[in-house]
mmCIF file of C-alpha atoms in Angstrom:
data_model
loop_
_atom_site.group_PDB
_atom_site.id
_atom_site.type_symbol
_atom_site.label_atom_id
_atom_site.label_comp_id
_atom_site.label_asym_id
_atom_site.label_seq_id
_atom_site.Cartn_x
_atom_site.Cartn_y
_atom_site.Cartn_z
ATOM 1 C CA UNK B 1 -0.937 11.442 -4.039
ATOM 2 C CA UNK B 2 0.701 7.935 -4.569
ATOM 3 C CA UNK B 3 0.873 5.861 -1.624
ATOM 4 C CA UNK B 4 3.589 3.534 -2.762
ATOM 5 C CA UNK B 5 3.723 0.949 0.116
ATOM 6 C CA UNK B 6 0.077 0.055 -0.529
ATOM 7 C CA UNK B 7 1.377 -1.413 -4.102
ATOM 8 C CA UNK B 8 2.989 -4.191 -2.122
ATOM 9 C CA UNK B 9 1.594 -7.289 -3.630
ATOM 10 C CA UNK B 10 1.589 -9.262 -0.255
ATOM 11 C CA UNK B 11 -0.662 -6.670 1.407
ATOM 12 C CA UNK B 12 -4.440 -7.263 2.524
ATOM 13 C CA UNK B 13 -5.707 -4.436 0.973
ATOM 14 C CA UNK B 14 -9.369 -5.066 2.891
ATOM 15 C CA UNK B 15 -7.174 -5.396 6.054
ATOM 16 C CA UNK B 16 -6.152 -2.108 5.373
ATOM 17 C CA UNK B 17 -9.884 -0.883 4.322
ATOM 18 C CA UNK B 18 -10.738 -2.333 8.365
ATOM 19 C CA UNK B 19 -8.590 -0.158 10.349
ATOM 20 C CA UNK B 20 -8.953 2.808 7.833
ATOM 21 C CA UNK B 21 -12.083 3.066 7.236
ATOM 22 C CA UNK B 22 -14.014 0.664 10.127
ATOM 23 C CA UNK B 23 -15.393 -1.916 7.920
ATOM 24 C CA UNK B 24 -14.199 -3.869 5.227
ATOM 25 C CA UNK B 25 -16.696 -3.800 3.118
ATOM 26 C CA UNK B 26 -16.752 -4.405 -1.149
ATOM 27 C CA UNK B 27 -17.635 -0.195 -1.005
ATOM 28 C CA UNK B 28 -14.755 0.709 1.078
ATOM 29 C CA UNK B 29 -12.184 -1.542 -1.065
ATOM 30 C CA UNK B 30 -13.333 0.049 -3.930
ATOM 31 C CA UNK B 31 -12.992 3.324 -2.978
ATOM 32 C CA UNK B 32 -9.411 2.694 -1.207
ATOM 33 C CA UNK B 33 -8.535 1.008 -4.820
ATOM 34 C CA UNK B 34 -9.706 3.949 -6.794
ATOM 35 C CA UNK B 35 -7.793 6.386 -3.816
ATOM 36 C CA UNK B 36 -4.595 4.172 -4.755
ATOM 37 C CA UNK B 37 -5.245 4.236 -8.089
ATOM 38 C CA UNK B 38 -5.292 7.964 -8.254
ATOM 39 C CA UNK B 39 -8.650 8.368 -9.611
ATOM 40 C CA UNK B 40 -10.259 9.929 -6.217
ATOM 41 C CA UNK B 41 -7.472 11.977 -3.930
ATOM 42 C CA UNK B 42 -6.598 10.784 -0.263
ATOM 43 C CA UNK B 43 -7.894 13.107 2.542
ATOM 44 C CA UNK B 44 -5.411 14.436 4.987
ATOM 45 C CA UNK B 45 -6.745 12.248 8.109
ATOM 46 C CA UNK B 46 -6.525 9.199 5.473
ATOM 47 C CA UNK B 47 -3.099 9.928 5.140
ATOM 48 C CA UNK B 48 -2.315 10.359 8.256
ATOM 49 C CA UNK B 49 -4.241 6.987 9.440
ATOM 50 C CA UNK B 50 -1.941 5.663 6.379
ATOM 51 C CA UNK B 51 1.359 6.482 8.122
ATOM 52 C CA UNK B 52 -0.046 5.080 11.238
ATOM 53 C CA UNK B 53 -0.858 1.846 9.735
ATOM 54 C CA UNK B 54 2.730 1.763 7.994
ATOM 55 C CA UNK B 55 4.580 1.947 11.304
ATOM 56 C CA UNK B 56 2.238 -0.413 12.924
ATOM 57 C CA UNK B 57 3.177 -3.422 9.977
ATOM 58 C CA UNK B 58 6.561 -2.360 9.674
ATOM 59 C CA UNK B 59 6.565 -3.031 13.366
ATOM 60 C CA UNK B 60 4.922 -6.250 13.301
ATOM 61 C CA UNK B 61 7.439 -7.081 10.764
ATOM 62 C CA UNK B 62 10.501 -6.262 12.353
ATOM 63 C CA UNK B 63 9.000 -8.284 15.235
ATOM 64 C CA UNK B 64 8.623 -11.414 13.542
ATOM 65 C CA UNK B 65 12.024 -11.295 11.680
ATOM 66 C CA UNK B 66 14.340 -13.597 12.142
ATOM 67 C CA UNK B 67 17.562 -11.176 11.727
ATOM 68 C CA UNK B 68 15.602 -9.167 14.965
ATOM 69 C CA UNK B 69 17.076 -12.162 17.613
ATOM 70 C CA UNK B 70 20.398 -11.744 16.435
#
């Protein structure tokens, strides 16, 4: 299964290997880059850690925005 908001070029992807997995690790990017890359398929808890993490950033985002004072 794709994941397409992990594509985004501006995104940390061992940020995202921290809070997913616990550690950050070169082993742990590599396997989230081969889970994005379709060569190994996402769990069901991964994906549903996944969504969590999206809301969290798109959070943070809409936070930070300046359009969200207006």
């Amino acid at each position: 299964m794709m994941v397409p908001w992990l594509h985004t070029p501006y995104l940390d992807i061992r940020h995202v290997s921290k809070i997913l997995y616990g550690s950050s690790s070169r082993l742990y990017v590599y396997r989230l880059r081969q889970k994005m890359n379709g060569i190994i398929p996402f769990e069901s808890w991964e994906l549903d850690q996944l969504e969590t993490i999206k809301v969290e950033l798109l959070q943070h985002i809409h936070e930070g925005s300046p359009s969200s004072v207006i």
